mmCIF file of C-alpha atoms and ligand atoms in Angstrom:
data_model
loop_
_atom_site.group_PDB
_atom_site.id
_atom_site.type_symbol
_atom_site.label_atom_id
_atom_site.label_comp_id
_atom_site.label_asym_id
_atom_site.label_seq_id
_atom_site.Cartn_x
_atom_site.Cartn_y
_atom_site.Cartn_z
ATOM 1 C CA UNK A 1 45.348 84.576 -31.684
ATOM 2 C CA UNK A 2 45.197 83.878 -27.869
ATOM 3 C CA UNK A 3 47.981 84.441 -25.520
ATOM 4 C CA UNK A 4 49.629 81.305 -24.537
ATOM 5 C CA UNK A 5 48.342 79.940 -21.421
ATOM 6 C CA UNK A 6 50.010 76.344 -19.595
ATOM 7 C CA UNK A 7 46.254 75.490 -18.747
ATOM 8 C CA UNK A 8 45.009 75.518 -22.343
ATOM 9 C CA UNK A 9 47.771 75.319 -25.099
ATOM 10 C CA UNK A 10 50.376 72.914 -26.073
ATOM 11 C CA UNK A 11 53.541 73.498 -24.998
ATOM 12 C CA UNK A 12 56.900 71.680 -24.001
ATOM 13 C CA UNK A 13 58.337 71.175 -20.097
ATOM 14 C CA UNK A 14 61.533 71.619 -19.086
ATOM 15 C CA UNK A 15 62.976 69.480 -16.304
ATOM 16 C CA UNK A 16 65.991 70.844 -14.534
ATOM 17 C CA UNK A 17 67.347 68.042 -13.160
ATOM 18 C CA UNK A 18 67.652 65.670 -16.082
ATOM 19 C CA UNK A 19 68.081 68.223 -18.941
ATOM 20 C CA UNK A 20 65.199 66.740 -20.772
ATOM 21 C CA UNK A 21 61.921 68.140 -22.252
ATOM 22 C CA UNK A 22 58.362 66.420 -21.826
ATOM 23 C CA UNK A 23 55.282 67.761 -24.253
ATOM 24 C CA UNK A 24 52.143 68.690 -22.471
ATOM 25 C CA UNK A 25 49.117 68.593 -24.746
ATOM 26 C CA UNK A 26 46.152 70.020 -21.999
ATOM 27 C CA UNK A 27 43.807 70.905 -24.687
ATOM 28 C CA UNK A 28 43.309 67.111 -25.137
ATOM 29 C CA UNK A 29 42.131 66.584 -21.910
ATOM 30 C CA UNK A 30 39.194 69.256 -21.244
ATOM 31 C CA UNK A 31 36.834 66.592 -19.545
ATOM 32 C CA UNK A 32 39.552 63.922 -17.986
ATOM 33 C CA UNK A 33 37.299 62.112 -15.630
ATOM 34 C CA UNK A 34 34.815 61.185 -18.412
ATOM 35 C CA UNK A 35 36.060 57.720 -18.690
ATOM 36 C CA UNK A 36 36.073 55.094 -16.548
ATOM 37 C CA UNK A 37 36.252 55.609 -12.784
ATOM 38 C CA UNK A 38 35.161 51.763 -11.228
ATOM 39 C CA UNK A 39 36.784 50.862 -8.284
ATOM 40 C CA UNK A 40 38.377 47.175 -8.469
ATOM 41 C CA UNK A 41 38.326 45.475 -5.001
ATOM 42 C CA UNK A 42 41.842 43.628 -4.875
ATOM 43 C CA UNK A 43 41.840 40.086 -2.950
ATOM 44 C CA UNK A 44 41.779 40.500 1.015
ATOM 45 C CA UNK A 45 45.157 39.677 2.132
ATOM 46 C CA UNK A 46 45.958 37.769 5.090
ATOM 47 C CA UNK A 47 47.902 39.603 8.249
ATOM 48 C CA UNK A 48 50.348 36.214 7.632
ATOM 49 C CA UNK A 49 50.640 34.308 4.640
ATOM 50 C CA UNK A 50 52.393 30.950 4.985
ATOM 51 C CA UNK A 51 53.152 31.053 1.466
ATOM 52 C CA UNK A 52 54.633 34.318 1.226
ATOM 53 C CA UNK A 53 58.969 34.509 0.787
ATOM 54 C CA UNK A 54 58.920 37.676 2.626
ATOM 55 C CA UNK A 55 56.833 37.046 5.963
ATOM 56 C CA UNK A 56 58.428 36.066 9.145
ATOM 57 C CA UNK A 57 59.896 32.730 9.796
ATOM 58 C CA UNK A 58 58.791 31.610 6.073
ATOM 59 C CA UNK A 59 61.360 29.744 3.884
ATOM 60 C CA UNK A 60 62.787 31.438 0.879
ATOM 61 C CA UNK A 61 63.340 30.057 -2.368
ATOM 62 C CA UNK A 62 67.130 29.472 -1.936
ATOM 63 C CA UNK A 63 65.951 27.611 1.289
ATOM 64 C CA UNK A 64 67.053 30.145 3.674
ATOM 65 C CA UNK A 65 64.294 30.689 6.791
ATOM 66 C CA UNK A 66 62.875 34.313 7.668
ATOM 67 C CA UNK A 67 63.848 35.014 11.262
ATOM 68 C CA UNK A 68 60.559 35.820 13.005
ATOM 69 C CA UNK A 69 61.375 39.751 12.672
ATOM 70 C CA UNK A 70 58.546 42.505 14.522
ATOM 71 C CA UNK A 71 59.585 45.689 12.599
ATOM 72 C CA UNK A 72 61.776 45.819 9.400
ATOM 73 C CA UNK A 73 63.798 43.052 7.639
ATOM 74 C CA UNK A 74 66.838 43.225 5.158
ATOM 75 C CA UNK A 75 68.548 40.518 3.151
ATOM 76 C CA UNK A 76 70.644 39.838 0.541
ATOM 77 C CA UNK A 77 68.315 39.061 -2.692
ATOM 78 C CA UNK A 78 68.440 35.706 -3.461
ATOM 79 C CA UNK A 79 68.369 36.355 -7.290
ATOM 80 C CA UNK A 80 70.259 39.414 -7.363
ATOM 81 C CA UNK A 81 70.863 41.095 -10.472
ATOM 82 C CA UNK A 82 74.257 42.964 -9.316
ATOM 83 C CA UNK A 83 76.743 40.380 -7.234
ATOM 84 C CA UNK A 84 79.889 41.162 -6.092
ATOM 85 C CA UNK A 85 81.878 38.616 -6.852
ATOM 86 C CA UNK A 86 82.320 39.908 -11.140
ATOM 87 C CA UNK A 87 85.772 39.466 -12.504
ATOM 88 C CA UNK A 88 86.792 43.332 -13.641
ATOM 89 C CA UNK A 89 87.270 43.430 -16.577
ATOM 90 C CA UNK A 90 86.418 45.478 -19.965
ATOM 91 C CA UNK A 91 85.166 44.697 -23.585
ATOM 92 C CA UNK A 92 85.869 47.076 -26.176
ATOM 93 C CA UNK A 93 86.164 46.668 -30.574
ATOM 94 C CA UNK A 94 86.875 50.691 -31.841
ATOM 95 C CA UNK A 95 84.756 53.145 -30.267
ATOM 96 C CA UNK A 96 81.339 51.356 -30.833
ATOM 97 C CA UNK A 97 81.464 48.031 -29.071
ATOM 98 C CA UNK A 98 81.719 48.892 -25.389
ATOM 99 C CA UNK A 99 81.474 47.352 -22.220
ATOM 100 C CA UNK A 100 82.684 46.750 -18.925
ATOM 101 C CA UNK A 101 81.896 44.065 -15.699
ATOM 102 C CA UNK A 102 80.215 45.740 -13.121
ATOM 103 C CA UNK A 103 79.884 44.915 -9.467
ATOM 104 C CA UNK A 104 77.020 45.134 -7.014
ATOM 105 C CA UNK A 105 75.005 44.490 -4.321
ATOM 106 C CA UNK A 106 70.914 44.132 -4.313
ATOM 107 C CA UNK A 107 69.254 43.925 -0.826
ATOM 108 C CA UNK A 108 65.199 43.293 -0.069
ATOM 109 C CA UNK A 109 63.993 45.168 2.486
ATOM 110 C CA UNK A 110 60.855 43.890 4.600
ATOM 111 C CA UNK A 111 58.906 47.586 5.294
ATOM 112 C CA UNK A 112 56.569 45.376 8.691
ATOM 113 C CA UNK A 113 55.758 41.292 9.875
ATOM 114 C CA UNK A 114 52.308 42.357 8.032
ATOM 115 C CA UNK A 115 51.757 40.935 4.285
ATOM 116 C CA UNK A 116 48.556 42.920 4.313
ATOM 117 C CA UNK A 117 49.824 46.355 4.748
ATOM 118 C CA UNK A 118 50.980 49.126 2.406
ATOM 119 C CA UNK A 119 52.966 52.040 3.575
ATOM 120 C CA UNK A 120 49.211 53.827 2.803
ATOM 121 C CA UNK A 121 48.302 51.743 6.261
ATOM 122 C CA UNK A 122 51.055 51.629 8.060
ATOM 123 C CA UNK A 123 51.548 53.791 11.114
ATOM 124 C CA UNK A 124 54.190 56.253 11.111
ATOM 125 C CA UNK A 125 56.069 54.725 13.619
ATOM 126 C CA UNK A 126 56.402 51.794 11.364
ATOM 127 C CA UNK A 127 57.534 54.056 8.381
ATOM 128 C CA UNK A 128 60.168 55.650 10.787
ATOM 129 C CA UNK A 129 61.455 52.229 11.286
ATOM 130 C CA UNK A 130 61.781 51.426 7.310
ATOM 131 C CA UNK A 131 63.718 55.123 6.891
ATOM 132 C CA UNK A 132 66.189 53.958 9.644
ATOM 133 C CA UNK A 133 66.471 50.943 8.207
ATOM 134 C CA UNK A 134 67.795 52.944 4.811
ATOM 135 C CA UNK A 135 69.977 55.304 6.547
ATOM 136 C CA UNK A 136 71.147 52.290 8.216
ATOM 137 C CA UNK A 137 71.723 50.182 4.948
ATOM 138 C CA UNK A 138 73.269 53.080 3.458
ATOM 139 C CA UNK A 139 75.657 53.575 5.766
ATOM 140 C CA UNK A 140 76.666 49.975 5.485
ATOM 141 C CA UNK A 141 76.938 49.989 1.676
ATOM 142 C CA UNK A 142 78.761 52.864 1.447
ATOM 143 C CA UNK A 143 81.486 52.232 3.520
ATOM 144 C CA UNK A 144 82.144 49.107 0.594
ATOM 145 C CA UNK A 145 84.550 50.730 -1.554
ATOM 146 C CA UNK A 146 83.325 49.074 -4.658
ATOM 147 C CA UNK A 147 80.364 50.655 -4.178
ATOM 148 C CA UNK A 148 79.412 54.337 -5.585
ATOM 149 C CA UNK A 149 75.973 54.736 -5.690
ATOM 150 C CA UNK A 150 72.935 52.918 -3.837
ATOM 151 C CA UNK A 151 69.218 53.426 -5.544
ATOM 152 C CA UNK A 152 66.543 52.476 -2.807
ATOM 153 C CA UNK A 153 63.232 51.997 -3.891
ATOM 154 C CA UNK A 154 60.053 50.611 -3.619
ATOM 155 C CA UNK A 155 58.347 49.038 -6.564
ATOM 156 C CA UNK A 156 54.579 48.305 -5.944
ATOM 157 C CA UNK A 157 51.541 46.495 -7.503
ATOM 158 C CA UNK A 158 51.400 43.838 -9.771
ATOM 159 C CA UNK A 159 51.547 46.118 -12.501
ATOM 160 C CA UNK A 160 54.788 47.344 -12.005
ATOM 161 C CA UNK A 161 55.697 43.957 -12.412
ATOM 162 C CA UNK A 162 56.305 43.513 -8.261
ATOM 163 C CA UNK A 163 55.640 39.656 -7.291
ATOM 164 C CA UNK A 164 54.773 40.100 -3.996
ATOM 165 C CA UNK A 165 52.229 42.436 -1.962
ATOM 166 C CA UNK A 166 53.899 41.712 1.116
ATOM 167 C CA UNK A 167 55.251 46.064 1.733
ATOM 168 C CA UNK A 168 58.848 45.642 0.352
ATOM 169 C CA UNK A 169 61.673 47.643 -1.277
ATOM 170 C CA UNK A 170 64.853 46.983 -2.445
ATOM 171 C CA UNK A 171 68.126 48.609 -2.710
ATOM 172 C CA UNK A 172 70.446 48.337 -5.511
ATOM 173 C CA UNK A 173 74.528 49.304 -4.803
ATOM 174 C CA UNK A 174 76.517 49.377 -7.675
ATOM 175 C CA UNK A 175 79.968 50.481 -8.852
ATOM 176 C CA UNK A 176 78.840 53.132 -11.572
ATOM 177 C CA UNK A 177 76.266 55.742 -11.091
ATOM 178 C CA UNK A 178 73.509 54.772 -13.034
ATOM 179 C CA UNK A 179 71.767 56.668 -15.774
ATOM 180 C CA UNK A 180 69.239 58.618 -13.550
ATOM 181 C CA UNK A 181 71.035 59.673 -10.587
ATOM 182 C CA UNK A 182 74.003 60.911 -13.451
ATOM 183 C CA UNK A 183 71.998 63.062 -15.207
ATOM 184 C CA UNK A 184 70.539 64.775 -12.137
ATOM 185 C CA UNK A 185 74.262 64.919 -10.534
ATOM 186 C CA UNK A 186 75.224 66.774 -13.730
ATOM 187 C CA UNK A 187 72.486 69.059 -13.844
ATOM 188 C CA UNK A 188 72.059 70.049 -9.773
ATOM 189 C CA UNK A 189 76.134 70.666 -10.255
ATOM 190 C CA UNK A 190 75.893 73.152 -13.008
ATOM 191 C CA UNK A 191 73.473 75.178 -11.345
ATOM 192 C CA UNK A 192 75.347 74.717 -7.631
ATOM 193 C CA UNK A 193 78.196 75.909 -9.931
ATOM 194 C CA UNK A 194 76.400 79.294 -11.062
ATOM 195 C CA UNK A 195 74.188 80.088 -8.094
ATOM 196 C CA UNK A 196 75.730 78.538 -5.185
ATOM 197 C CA UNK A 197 72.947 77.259 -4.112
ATOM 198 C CA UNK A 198 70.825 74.003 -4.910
ATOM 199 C CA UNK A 199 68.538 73.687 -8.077
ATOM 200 C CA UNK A 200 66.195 72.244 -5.533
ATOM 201 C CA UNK A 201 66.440 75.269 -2.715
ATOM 202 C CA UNK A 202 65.717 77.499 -5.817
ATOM 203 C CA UNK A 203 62.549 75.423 -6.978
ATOM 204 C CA UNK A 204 61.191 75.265 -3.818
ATOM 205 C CA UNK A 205 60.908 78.724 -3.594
ATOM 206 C CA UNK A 206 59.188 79.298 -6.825
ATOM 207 C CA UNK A 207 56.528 76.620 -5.875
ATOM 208 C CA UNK A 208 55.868 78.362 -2.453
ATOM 209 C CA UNK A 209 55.320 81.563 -4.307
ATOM 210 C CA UNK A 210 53.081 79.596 -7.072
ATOM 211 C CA UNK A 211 51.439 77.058 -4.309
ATOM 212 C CA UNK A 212 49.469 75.160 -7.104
ATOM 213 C CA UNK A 213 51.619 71.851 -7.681
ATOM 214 C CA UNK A 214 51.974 71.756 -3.843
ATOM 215 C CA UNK A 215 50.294 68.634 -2.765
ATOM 216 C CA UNK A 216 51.009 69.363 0.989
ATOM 217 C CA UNK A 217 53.795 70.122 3.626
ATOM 218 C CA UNK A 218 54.803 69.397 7.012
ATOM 219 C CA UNK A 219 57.818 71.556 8.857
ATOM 220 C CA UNK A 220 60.920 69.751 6.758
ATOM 221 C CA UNK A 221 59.406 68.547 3.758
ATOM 222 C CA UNK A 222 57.329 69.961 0.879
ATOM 223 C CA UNK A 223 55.807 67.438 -1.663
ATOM 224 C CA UNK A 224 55.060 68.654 -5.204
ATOM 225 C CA UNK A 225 53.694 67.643 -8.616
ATOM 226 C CA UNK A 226 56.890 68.797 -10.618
ATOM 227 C CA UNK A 227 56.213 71.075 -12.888
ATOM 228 C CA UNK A 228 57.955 68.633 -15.492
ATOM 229 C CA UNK A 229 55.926 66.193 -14.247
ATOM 230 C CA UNK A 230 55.876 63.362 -16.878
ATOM 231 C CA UNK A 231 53.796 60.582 -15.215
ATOM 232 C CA UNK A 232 49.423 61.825 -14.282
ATOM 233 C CA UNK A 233 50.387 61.893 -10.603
ATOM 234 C CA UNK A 234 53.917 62.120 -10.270
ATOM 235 C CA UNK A 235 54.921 63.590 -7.144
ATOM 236 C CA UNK A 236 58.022 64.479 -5.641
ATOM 237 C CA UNK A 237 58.796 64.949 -1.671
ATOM 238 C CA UNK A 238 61.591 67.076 -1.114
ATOM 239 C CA UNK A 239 63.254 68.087 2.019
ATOM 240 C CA UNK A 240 63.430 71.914 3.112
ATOM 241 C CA UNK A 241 66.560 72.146 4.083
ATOM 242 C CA UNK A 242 69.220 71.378 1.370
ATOM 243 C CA UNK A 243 71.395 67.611 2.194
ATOM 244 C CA UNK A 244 72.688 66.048 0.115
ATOM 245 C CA UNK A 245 71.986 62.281 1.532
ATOM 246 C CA UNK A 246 69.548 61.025 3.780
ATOM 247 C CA UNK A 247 71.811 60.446 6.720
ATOM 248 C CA UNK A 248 71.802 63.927 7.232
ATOM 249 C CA UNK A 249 68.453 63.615 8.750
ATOM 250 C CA UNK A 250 67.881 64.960 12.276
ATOM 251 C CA UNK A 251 65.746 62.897 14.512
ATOM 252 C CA UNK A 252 62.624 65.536 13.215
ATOM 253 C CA UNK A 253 63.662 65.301 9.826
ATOM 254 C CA UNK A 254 63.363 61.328 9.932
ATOM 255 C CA UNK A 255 59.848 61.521 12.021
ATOM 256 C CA UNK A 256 58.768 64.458 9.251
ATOM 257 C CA UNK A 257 59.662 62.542 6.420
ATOM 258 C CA UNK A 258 57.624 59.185 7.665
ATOM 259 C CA UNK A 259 54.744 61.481 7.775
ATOM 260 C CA UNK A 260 54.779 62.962 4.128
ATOM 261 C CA UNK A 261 55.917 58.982 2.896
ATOM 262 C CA UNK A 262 52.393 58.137 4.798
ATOM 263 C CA UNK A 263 50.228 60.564 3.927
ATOM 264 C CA UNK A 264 51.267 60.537 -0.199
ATOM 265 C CA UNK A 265 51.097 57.169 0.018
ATOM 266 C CA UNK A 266 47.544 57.267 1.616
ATOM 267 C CA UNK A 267 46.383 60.176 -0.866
ATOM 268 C CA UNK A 268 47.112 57.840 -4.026
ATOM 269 C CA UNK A 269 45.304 55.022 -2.605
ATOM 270 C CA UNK A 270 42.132 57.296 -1.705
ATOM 271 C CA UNK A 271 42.633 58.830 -5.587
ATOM 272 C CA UNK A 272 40.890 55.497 -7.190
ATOM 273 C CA UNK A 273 40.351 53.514 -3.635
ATOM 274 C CA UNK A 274 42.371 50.836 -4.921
ATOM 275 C CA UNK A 275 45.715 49.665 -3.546
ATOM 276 C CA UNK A 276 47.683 52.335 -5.541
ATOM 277 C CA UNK A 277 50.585 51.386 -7.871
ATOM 278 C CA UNK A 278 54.100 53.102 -8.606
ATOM 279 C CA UNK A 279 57.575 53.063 -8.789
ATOM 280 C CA UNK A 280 58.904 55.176 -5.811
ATOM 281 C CA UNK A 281 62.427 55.937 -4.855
ATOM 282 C CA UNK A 282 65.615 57.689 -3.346
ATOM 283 C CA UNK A 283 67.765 59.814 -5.679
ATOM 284 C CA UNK A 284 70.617 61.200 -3.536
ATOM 285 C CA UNK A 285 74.411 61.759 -3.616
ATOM 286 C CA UNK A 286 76.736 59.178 -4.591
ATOM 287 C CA UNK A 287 78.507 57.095 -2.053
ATOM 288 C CA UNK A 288 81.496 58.187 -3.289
ATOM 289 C CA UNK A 289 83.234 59.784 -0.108
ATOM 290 C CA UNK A 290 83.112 62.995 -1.404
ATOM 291 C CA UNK A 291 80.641 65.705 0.172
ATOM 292 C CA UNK A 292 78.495 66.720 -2.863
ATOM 293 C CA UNK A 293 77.022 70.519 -1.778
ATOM 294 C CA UNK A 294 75.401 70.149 -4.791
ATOM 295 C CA UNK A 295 73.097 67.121 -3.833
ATOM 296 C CA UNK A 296 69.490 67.662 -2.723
ATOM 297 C CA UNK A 297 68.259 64.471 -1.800
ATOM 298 C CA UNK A 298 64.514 64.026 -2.746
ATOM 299 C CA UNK A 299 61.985 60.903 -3.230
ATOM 300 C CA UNK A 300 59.923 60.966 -6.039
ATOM 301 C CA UNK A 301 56.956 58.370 -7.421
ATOM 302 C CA UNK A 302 56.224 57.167 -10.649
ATOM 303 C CA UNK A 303 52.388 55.906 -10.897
ATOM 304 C CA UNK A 304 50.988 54.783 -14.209
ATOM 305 C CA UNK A 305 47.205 55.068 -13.432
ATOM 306 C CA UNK A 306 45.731 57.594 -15.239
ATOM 307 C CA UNK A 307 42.042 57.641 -14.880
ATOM 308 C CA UNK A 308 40.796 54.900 -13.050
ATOM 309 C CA UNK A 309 41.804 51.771 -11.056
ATOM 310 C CA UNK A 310 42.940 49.804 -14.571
ATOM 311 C CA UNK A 311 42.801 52.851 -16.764
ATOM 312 C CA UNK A 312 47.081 53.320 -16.978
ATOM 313 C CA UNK A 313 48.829 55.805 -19.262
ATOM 314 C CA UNK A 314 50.902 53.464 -22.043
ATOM 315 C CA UNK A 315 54.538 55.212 -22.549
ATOM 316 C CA UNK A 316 54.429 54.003 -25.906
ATOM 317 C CA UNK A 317 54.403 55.207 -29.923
ATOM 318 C CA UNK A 318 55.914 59.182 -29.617
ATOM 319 C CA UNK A 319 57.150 58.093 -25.875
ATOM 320 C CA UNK A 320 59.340 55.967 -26.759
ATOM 321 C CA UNK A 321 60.622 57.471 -30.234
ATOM 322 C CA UNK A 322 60.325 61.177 -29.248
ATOM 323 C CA UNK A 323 59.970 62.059 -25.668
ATOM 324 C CA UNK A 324 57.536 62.165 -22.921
ATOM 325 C CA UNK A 325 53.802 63.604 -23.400
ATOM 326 C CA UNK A 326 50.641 63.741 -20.983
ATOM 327 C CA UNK A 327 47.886 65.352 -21.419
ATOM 328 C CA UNK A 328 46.129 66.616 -17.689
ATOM 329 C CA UNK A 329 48.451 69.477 -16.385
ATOM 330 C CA UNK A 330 50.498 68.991 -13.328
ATOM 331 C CA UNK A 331 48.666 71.738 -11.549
ATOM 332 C CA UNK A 332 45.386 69.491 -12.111
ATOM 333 C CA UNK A 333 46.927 66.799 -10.679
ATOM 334 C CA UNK A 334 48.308 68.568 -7.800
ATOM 335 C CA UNK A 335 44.490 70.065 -6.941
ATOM 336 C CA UNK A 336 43.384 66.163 -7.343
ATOM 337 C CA UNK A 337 46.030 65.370 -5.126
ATOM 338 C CA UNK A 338 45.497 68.329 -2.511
ATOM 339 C CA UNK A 339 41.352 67.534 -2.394
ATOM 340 C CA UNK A 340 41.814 64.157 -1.089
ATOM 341 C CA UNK A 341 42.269 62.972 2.932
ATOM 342 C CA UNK A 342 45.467 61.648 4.569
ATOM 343 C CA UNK A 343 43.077 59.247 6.286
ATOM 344 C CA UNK A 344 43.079 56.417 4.318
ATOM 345 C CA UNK A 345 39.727 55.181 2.910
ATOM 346 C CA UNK A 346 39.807 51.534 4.276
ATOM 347 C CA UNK A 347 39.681 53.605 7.667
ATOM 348 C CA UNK A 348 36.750 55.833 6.376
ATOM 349 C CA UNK A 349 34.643 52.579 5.546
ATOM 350 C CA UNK A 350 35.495 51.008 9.168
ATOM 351 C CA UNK A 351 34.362 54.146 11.016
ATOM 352 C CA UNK A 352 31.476 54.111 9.093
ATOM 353 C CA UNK A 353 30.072 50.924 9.664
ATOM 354 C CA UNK A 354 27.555 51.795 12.669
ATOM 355 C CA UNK A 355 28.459 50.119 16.104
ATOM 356 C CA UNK A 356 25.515 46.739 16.783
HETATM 357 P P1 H2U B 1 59.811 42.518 -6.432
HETATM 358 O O1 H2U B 1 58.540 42.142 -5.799
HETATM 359 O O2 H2U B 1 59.866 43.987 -6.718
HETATM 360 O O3 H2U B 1 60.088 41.672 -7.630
HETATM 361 O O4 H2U B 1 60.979 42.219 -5.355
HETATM 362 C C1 H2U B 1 61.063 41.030 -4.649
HETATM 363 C C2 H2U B 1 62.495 40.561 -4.704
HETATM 364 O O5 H2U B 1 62.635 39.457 -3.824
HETATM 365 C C3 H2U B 1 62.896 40.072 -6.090
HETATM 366 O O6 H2U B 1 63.929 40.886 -6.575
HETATM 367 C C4 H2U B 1 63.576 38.576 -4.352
HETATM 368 C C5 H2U B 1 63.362 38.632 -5.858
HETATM 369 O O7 H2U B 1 64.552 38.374 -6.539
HETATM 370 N N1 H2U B 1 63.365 37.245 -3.764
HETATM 371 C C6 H2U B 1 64.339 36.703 -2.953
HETATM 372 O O8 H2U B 1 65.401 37.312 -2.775
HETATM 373 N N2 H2U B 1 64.114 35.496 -2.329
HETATM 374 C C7 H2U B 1 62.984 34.762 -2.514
HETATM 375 O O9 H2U B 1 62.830 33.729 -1.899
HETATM 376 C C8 H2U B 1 61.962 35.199 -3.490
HETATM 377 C C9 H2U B 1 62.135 36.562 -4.056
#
């Protein structure tokens, strides 16, 4: 029989952070870019869209006007799904029956004035602006003392179920730490624990010596296909230095991280030349007050396209009863990922179009 090789034979991944397993099954995939690979143009969006609940000086559902902002925006979300005003309180019949109120706040964050920009097209000047705009939000939440943990993130493309193109995030602060962000606290303190050092520090050093998950790197951040990567193009930026929040950013660090948001964000739109889809977010320490050594803050994206502009992997049948299973390795997704520009292609087509 062969010796077992990642490239060729099923096996199972391990991911670190959340303790779970995802099954890779490469030899299904020996010729992935057989299928489909049409581009689908996406309607032109207007710079300003009078109809739009997230441009400047627009009305908002609850009737509330836009101030006419230039850079970034945040408000409360009109139809928020964590308020604070709960009564506390706790449900319980024997050990089965369980629950208990829970408090929160959910902010919208405007990422630029444009509705027809992404963070693929946006400058990184602009992108600086949106991370201050977290750090600054953040900071704000935290000090609530309801509040222990606050999940930024960016959900985009229709999709994903987002309702609006106009670039926008949202934050969720809540008084639990949710499921996620728990099982990675649990897992990056075990290892802090044993090696006094973070699980992420340690990875990091194994994918420099490896090089082929890494997507790219600028001076303070490294971005990655995990190697228990369970989406086709997951990636995962994470910083060099170990912090365990993102207002421990130097000035660099802040200007560094715009860059690698940018230039992933251009890379999956140049993948397909569509307007990219995916989940993206912010797992960091909880707001807790305490210091959390064990944190190392990263961003990672969730994209469900798989082949082609509609071609999406379905997380469905053994997904949802078993566990997580792709089929293209992470390290072929990273070398996808690595081939393609930074420049994004809209730019490519205007350069091209010869001067009258
Ligand atoms: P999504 O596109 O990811 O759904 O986020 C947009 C959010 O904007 C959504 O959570 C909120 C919705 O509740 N919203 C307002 O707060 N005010 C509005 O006028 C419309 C939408």
């Amino acid at each position: 029989m062969a010796q077992f090789d990642l490239k060729d034979h099923s096996h199972r991944r391990y991911n670190p952070l959340t303790g779970e397993w995802i099954q890779v099954s490469p030899h299904r995939s020996k010729r992935p870019w057989q299928g489909q690979v049409e581009k689908t143009g996406g309607a032109e969006l207007l710079a300003f869209d009078p109809a739009c609940y997230l441009c400047p000086g627009n009305v908002r559902a609850n009737g509330e006007v836009n101030p006419t902002y230039t850079s970034t925006y945040a408000f409360t979300n009109d139809f928020a799904a964590l308020v604070e005003d709960v009564p506390a309180g706790e449900f319980r019949d024997s050990d089965l029956l369980l629950a208990k109120s829970e408090a929160g706040i959910c902010r919208v964050i405007c990422f630029s004035p444009r509705h027809d920009l992404t963070v693929a097209e946006m400058d990184a000047a602009g992108i600086r602006s949106v991370i201050d705009l977290w750090i600054e939000e953040y900071n704000q939440l935290g000090k609530n003392k309801n509040i222990q943990y606050i999940q930024i993130f960016e959900n985009k493309g229709a999709v994903m179920g987002c309702s609006n193109p106009h670039p926008h995030g949202q934050i969720w602060a809540q008084q639990s730490i949710p499921a996620e962000p728990a099982k990675k606290q649990q897992h990056q303190l075990d290892y802090f624990k044993r090696k006094g050092v973070t699980l992420l520090a340690d990875y990091q050093v194994l994918e420099q010596k490896h090089q082929e998950r890494i997507v790219f790197e600028n001076d303070h951040f490294i971005v990655v296909v995990p190697f228990w990567a369970v989406w086709p193009f997951e990636t995962m930026i994470v910083p060099k230095r170990a912090m365990a929040r993102i207002t421990e950013m130097t000035e660099a660090e802040r200007n560094a991280f715009a860059d690698a948001y940018r230039r992933m964000a251009a890379r999956y739109d140049n993948l397909f030349e569509v307007s990219f889809p995916y989940s993206a977010g912010i797992h960091q320490a909880p707001s807790d007050g305490e210091a959390h050594a064990e944190w190392h803050w990263h961003m990672v994206f969730y994209p469900p396209l798989l082949r082609s502009a509609t071609v999406k992997k379905f997380m469905v049948g053994y997904e949802m009863l078993a566990n997580p299973q792709r089929d293209i390795t992470p390290e072929f997704s990273a070398d996808r990922l690595r081939s393609l520009s930074d420049t994004h292609f809209k730019q490519h087509i205007v350069s091209e179009i010869p001067k009258p």
